[in-house]
Coordinates of C-alpha atoms in Angstrom, one line a residue:
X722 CA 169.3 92.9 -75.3
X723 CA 169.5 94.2 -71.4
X724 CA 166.9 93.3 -69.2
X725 CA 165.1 95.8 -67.2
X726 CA 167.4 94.2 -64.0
X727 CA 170.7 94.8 -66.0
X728 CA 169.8 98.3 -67.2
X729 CA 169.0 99.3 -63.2
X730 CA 172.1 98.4 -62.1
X731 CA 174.0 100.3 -64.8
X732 CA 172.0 103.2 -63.8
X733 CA 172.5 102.6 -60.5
X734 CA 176.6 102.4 -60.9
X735 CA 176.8 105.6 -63.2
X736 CA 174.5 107.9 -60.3
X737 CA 177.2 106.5 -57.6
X738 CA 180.6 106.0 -59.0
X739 CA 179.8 108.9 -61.5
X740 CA 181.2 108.7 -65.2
X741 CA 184.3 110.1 -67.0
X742 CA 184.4 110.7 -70.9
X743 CA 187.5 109.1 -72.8
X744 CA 190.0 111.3 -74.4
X745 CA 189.1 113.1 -78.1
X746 CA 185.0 112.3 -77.4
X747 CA 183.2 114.4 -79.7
X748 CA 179.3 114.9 -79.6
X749 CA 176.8 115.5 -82.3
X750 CA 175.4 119.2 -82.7
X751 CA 171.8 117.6 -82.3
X752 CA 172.3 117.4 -78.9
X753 CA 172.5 119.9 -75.6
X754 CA 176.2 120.7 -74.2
X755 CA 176.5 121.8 -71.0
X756 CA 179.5 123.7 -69.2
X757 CA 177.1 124.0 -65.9
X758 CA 175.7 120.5 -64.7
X759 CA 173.2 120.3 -61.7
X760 CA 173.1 117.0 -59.6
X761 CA 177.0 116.5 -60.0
X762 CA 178.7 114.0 -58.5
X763 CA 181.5 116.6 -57.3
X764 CA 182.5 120.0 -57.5
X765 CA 185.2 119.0 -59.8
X766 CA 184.4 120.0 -63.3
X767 CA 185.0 118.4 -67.1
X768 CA 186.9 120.8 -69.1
X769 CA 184.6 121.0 -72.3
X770 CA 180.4 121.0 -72.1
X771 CA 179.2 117.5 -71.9
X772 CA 175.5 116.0 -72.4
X773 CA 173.6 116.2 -69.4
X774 CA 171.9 112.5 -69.6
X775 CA 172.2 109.4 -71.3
X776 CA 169.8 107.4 -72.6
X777 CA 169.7 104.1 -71.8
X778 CA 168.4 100.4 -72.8
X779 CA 164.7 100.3 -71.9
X780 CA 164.2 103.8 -72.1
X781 CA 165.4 104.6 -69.2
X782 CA 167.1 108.2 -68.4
X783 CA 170.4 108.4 -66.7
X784 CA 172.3 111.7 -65.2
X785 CA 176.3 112.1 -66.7
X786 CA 177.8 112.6 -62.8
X787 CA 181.0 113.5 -64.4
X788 CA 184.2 111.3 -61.9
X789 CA 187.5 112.1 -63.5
X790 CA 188.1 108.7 -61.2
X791 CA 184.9 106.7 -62.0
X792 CA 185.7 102.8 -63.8
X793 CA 182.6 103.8 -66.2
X794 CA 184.4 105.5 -69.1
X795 CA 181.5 107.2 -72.0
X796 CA 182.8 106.7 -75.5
X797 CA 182.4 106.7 -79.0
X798 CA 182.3 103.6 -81.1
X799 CA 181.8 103.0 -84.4
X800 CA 178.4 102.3 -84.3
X801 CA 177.4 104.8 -82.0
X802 CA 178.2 105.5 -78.5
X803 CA 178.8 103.5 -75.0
X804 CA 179.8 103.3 -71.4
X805 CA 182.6 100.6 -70.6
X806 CA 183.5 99.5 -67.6
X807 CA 187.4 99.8 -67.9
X808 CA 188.2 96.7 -65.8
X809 CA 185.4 94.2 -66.8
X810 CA 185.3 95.7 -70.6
X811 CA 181.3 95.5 -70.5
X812 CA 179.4 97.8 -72.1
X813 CA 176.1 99.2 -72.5
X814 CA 175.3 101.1 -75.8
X815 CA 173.6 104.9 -75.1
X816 CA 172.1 107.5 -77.0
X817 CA 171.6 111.4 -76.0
X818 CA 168.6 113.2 -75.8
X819 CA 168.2 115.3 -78.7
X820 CA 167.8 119.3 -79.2
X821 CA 164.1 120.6 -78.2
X822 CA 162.5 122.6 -81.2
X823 CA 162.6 125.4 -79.0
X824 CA 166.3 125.8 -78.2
X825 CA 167.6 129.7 -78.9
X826 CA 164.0 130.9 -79.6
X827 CA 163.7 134.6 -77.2
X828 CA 160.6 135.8 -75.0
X829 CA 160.2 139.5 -74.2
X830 CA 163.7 139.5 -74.4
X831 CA 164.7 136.6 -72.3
X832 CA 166.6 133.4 -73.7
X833 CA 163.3 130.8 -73.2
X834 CA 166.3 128.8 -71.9
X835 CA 166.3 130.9 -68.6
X836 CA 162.6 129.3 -68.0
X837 CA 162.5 126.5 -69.8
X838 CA 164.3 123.6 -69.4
X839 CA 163.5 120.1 -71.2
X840 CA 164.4 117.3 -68.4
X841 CA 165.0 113.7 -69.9
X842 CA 163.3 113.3 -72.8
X843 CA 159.1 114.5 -72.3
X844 CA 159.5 116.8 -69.4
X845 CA 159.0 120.8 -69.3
X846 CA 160.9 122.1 -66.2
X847 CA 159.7 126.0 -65.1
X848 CA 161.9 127.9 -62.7
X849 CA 159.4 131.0 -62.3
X850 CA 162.4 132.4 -60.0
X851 CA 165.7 131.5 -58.9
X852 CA 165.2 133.5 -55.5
X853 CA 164.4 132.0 -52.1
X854 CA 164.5 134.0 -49.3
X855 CA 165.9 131.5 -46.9
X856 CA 169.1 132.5 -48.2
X857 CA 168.4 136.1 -47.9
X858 CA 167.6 135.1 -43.9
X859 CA 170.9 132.7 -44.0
X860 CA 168.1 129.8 -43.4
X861 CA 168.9 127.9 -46.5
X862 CA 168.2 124.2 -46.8
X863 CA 172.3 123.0 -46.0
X864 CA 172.0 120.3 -49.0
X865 CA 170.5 123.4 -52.0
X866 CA 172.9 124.7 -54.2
X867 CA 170.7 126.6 -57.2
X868 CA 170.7 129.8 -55.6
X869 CA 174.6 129.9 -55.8
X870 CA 175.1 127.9 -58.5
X871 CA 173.0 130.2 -60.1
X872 CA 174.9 133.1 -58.8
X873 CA 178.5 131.8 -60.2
X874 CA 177.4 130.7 -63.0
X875 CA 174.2 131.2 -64.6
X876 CA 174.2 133.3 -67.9
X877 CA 170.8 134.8 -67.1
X878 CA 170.9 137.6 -64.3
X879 CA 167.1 138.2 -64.3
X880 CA 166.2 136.2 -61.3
X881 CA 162.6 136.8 -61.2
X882 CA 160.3 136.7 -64.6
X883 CA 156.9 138.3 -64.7
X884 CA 153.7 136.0 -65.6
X885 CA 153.5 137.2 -69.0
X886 CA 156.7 135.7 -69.9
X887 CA 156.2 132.4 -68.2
X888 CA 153.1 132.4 -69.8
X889 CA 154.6 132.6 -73.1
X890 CA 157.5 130.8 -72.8
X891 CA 155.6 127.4 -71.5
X892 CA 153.0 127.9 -74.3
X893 CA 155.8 128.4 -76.8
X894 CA 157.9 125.5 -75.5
X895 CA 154.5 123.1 -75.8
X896 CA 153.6 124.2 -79.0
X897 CA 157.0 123.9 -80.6
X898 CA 158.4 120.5 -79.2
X899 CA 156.3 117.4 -79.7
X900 CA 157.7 115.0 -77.3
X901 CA 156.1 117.1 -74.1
X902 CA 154.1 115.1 -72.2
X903 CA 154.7 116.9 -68.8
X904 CA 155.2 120.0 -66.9
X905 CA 157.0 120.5 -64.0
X906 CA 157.4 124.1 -62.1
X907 CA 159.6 124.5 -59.3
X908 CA 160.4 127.7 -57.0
X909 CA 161.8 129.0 -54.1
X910 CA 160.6 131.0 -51.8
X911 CA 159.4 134.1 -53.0
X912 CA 158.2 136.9 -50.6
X913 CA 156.3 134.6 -48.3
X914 CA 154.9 131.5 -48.0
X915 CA 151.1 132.6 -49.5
X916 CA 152.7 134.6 -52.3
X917 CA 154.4 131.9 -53.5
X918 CA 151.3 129.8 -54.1
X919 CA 149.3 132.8 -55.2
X920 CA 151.9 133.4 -58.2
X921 CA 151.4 129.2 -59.1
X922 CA 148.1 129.9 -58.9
X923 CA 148.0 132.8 -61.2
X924 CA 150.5 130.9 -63.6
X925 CA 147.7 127.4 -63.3
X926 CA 145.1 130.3 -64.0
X927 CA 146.4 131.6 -67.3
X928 CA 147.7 128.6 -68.6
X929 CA 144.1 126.8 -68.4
X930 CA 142.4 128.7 -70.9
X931 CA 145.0 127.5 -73.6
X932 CA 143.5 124.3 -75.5
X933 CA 147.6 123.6 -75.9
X934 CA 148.3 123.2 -72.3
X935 CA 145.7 120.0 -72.0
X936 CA 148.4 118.3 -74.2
X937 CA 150.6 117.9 -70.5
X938 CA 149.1 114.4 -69.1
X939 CA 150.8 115.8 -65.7
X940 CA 151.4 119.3 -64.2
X941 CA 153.3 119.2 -60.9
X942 CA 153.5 122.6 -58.8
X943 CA 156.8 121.8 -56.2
X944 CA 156.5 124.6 -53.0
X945 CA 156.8 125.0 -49.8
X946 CA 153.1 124.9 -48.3
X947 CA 151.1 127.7 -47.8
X948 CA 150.3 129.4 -44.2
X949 CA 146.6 129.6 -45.5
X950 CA 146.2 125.7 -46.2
X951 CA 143.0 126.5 -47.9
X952 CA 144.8 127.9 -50.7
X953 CA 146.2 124.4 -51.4
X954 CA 142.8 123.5 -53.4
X955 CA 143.1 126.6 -55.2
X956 CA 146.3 124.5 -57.0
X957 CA 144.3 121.7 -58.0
X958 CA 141.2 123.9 -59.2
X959 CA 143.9 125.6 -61.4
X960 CA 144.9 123.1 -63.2
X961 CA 147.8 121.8 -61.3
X962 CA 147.5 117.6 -61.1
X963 CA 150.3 116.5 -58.1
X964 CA 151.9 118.6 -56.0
X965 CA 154.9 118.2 -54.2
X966 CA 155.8 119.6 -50.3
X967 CA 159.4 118.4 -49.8
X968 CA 160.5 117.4 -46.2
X969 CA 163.6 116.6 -47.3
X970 CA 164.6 114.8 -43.8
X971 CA 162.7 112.5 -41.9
X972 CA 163.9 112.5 -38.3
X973 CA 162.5 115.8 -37.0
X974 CA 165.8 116.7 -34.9
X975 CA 167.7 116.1 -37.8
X976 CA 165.2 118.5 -40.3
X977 CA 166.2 121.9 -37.8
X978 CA 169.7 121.1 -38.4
X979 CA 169.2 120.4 -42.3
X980 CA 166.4 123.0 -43.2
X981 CA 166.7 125.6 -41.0
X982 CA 164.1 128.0 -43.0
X983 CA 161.1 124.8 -43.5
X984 CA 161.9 124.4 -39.9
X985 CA 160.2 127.8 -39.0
X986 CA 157.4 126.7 -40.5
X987 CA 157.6 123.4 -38.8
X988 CA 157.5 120.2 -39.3
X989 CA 154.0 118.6 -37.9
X990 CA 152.9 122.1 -40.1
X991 CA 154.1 120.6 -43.3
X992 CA 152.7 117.2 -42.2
X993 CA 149.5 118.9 -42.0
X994 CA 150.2 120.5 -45.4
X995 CA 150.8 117.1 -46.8
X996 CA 147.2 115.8 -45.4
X997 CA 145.3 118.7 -46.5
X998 CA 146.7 117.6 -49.9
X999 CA 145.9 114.3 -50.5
X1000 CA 142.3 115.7 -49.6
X1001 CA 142.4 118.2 -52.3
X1002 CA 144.6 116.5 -55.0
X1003 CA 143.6 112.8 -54.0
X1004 CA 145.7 109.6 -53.2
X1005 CA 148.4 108.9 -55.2
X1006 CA 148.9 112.6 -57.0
X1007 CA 150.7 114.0 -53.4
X1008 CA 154.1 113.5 -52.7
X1009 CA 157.0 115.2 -50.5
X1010 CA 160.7 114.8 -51.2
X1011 CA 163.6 113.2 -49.1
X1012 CA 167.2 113.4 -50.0
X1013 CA 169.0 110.3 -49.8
X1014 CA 172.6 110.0 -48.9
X1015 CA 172.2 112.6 -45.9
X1016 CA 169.3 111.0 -43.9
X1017 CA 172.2 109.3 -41.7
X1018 CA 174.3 112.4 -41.1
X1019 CA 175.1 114.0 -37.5
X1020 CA 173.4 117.3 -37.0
X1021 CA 176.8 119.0 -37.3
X1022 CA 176.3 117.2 -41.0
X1023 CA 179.7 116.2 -41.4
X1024 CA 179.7 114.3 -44.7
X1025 CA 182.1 112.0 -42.8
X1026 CA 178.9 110.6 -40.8
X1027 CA 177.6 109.2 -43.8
X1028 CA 176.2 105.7 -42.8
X1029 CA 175.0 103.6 -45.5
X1030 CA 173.6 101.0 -43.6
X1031 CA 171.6 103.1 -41.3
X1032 CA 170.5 106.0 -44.4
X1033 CA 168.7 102.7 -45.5
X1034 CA 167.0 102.0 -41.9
X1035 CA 165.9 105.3 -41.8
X1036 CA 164.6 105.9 -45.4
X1037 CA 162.4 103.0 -45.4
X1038 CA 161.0 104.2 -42.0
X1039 CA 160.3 107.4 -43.9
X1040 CA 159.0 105.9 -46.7
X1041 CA 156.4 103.3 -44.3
X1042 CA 155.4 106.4 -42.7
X1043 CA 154.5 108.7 -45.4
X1044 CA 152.8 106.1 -47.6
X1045 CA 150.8 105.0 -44.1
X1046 CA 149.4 108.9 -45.1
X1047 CA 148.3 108.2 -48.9
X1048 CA 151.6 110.4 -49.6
X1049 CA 154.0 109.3 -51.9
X1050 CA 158.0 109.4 -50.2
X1051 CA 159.8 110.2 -53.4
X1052 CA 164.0 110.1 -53.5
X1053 CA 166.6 112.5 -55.1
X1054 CA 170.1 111.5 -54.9
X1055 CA 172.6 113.7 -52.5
X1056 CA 174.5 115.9 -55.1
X1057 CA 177.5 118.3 -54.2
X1058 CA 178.9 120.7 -57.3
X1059 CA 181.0 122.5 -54.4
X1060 CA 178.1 124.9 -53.4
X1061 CA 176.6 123.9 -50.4
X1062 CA 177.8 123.3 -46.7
X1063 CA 177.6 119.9 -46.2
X1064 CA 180.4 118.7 -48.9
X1065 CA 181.0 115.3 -50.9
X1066 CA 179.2 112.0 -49.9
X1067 CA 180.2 108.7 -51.7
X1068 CA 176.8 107.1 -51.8
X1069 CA 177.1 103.3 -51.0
X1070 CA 176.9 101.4 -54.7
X1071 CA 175.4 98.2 -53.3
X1072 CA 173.1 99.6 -50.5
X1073 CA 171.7 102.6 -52.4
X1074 CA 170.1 100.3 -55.7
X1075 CA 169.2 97.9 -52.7
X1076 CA 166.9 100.9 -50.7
X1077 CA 165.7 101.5 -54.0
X1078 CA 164.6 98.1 -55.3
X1079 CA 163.0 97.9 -51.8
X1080 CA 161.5 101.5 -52.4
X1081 CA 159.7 100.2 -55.1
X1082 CA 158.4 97.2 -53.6
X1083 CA 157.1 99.4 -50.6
X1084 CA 155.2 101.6 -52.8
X1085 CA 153.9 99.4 -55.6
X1086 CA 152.8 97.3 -52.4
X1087 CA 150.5 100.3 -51.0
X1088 CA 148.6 100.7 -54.4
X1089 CA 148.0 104.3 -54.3
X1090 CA 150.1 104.8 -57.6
X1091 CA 147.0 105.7 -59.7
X1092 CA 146.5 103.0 -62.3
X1093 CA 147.3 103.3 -65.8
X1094 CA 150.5 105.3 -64.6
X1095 CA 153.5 104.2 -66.3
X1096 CA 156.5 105.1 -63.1
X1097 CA 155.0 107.0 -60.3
X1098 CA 156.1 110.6 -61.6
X1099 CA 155.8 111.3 -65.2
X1100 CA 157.9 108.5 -67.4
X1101 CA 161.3 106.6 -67.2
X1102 CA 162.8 109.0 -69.4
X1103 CA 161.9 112.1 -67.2
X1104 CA 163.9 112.1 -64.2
X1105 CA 167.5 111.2 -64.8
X1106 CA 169.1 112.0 -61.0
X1107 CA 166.7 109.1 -59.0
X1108 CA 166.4 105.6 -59.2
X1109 CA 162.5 105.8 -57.7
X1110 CA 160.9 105.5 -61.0
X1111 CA 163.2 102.6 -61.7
X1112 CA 162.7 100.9 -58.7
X1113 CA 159.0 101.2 -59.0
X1114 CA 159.1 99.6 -62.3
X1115 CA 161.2 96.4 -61.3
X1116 CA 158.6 95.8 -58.6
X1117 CA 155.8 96.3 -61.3
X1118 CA 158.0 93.7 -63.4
X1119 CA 158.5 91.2 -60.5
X1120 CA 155.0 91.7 -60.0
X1121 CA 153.8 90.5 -63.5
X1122 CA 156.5 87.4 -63.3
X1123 CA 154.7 86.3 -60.3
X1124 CA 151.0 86.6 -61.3

């Protein structure tokens, strides 16, 4: 048996050292194989597909960050499967996510693939369109890399998909796999800042009508705000539960350098977005998005500047200030697949589980989680590429222990 405690730190040491795959490793045909893997831990690349995630102990979902030079080695056993550390010789026992019942099935044409995605192991992921126009404007966010990953490499040219087919895809996906609990739609971009929430809108508007579509205990729309800020209550009247408006960097010197494009809009702007929110959608069910590992970078982002010790220091002043606003400061992991501008960053393996255990306290402490909630976004086995969820659930642990 692993403790929660144990299974976090195995998580944590597989998102920063990353994790190779012994020699002659085969994998079942129940399970997704991937030659293209977002959230890598490199631009260097495994020479066969590989599972995205691993399931871990406790339920808990972990990314693959494939490290031809990581000391975590995945491999078959006779029982099963593992990761060993090669010096110590532990090992923690995994499983794989299997197949969704709606792998291979087409929509008007389309692989449902090139909409659908199933994250960890209950979450619907919708990309209505690859396409943001900060690119097109060279304003990109310096971090993003799924406009040109999806350039190089995806299989499915079509970079925009009309509301019929997203309609039909997501109520196909829900009908045909059981283990959805939650929907997720992400975007770019599109034309401008008011189309783009007029076309979630229109997606929230059809899919409410379809007694199928109550089945998803959460629906999160992830955007850039609106220039009309009324139109943010249109999300929630649609059916849209939480909503995400991603900052992405705290220090507002350091956001022009980072997100050029969001900084047109501006920064007290999205701030203002982020109130109007929690005002339409409640406390608790608004968040924004930070990515740590580049928080501590100079504004000429040289992956060189990478601090640990101050990325922490100025996280958890983001975190303080966004919860002091009923919004919830959620955490992806830096991740560089050789796409973007700013290059590789070895995140700190003792500092980053620390900001995250601390994370959790933070925001178990302000109690605008909504109770009943199992993690504060969707489930443990959901979101593979943070440790947020898992930090919040050690503090809700600790917690319990102590009462």
């Amino acid at each position: 048996m692993f403790s929660l405690e144990e299974t976090f730190k195995w998580k944590s040491n597989l998102l920063t050292h990353g994790c190779r795959v012994a020699p002659n490793t085969s994998f079942p045909p129940s399970i997704a194989l991937k030659k293209i893997h977002l959230y890598a831990h490199s631009s260097e690349k495994y020479h066969q597909p590989i599972p995205d995630d691993l399931v871990l102990p406790n339920q808990i979902i972990s990314r693959i960050r494939y490290h031809s030079h990581s000391p975590f080695i995945l491999e078959s056993t006779l029982s099963g499967y593992q990761v060993r550390h090669e010096m110590t010789a532990e090992a923690l026992p995994v499983s794989f996510v299997p197949l969704p019942a709606f792998t291979d099935l087409i929509v008007s044409e389309l692989p449902i693939s090139s909409i659908c995605s199933f994250l960890g192991a209950d979450l619907l992921g919708i990309t209505p369109s690859n396409y943001c126009f900060y690119f097109q404007q060279g304003k990109q966010c310096r971090f993003c890399e799924i406009l040109p990953t999806f350039k190089k490499e995806v299989e499915y040219l079509k970079t925009f998909k009309s509301l019929d087919v997203i309609e039909n895809s997501i109520l196909t996906a829900l009908t045909r796999e059981e283990r959805l609990r939650f929907v997720a739609i992400t975007t770019g971009n599109i034309h401008s800042y008011d189309a783009t929430v007029d076309y979630f809108v229109q997606i929230g508007e059809r899919l409410q009508g379809h007694p199928i579509f109550q089945k998803a205990e959460q629906v999160l729309a992830t955007l850039m705000p609106p220039d009309d800020l009324s139109k943010i209550a249109l999300l929630r009247e649609k059916g849209f539960t939480k909503i995400y408006f991603p900052l992405e960097v705290f220090e507002p010197n350091h956001f022009l350098a980072v997100c050029p494009g969001k900084a047109d809009y501006g920064y007290e702007r999205i701030l203002k977005a982020l109130e109007t929110a929690v005002q339409a959608f409640g406390s608790g069910h608004v968040y924004t998005n930070f990515v740590y590992g580049i928080q501590s970078l100079n504004n000429s982002l040289e992956s060189s500047s990478y601090d640990p010790e101050k990325e922490n220091d100025l996280s958890l002043k983001a975190v303080k200030a966004m919860l002091s606003m009923s919004v919830i400061p959620a955490f992806t992991l830096y991740h560089y697949g050789g796409y973007n501008s700013i290059g590789n960053v070895e995140l700190n393996t003792d500092l980053t589980p620390a900001f995250f255990r601390e994370w959790g306290e933070l925001v178990r402490g302000a109690g605008i989680v909504p109770a009943g909630q199992e993690t504060v976004l969707f489930s443990p086995l959901s979101l593979s590429n943070t440790l947020f969820n898992d930090g919040y659930c050690l503090a809700m642990q600790k917690e319990k222990i102590w009462t």
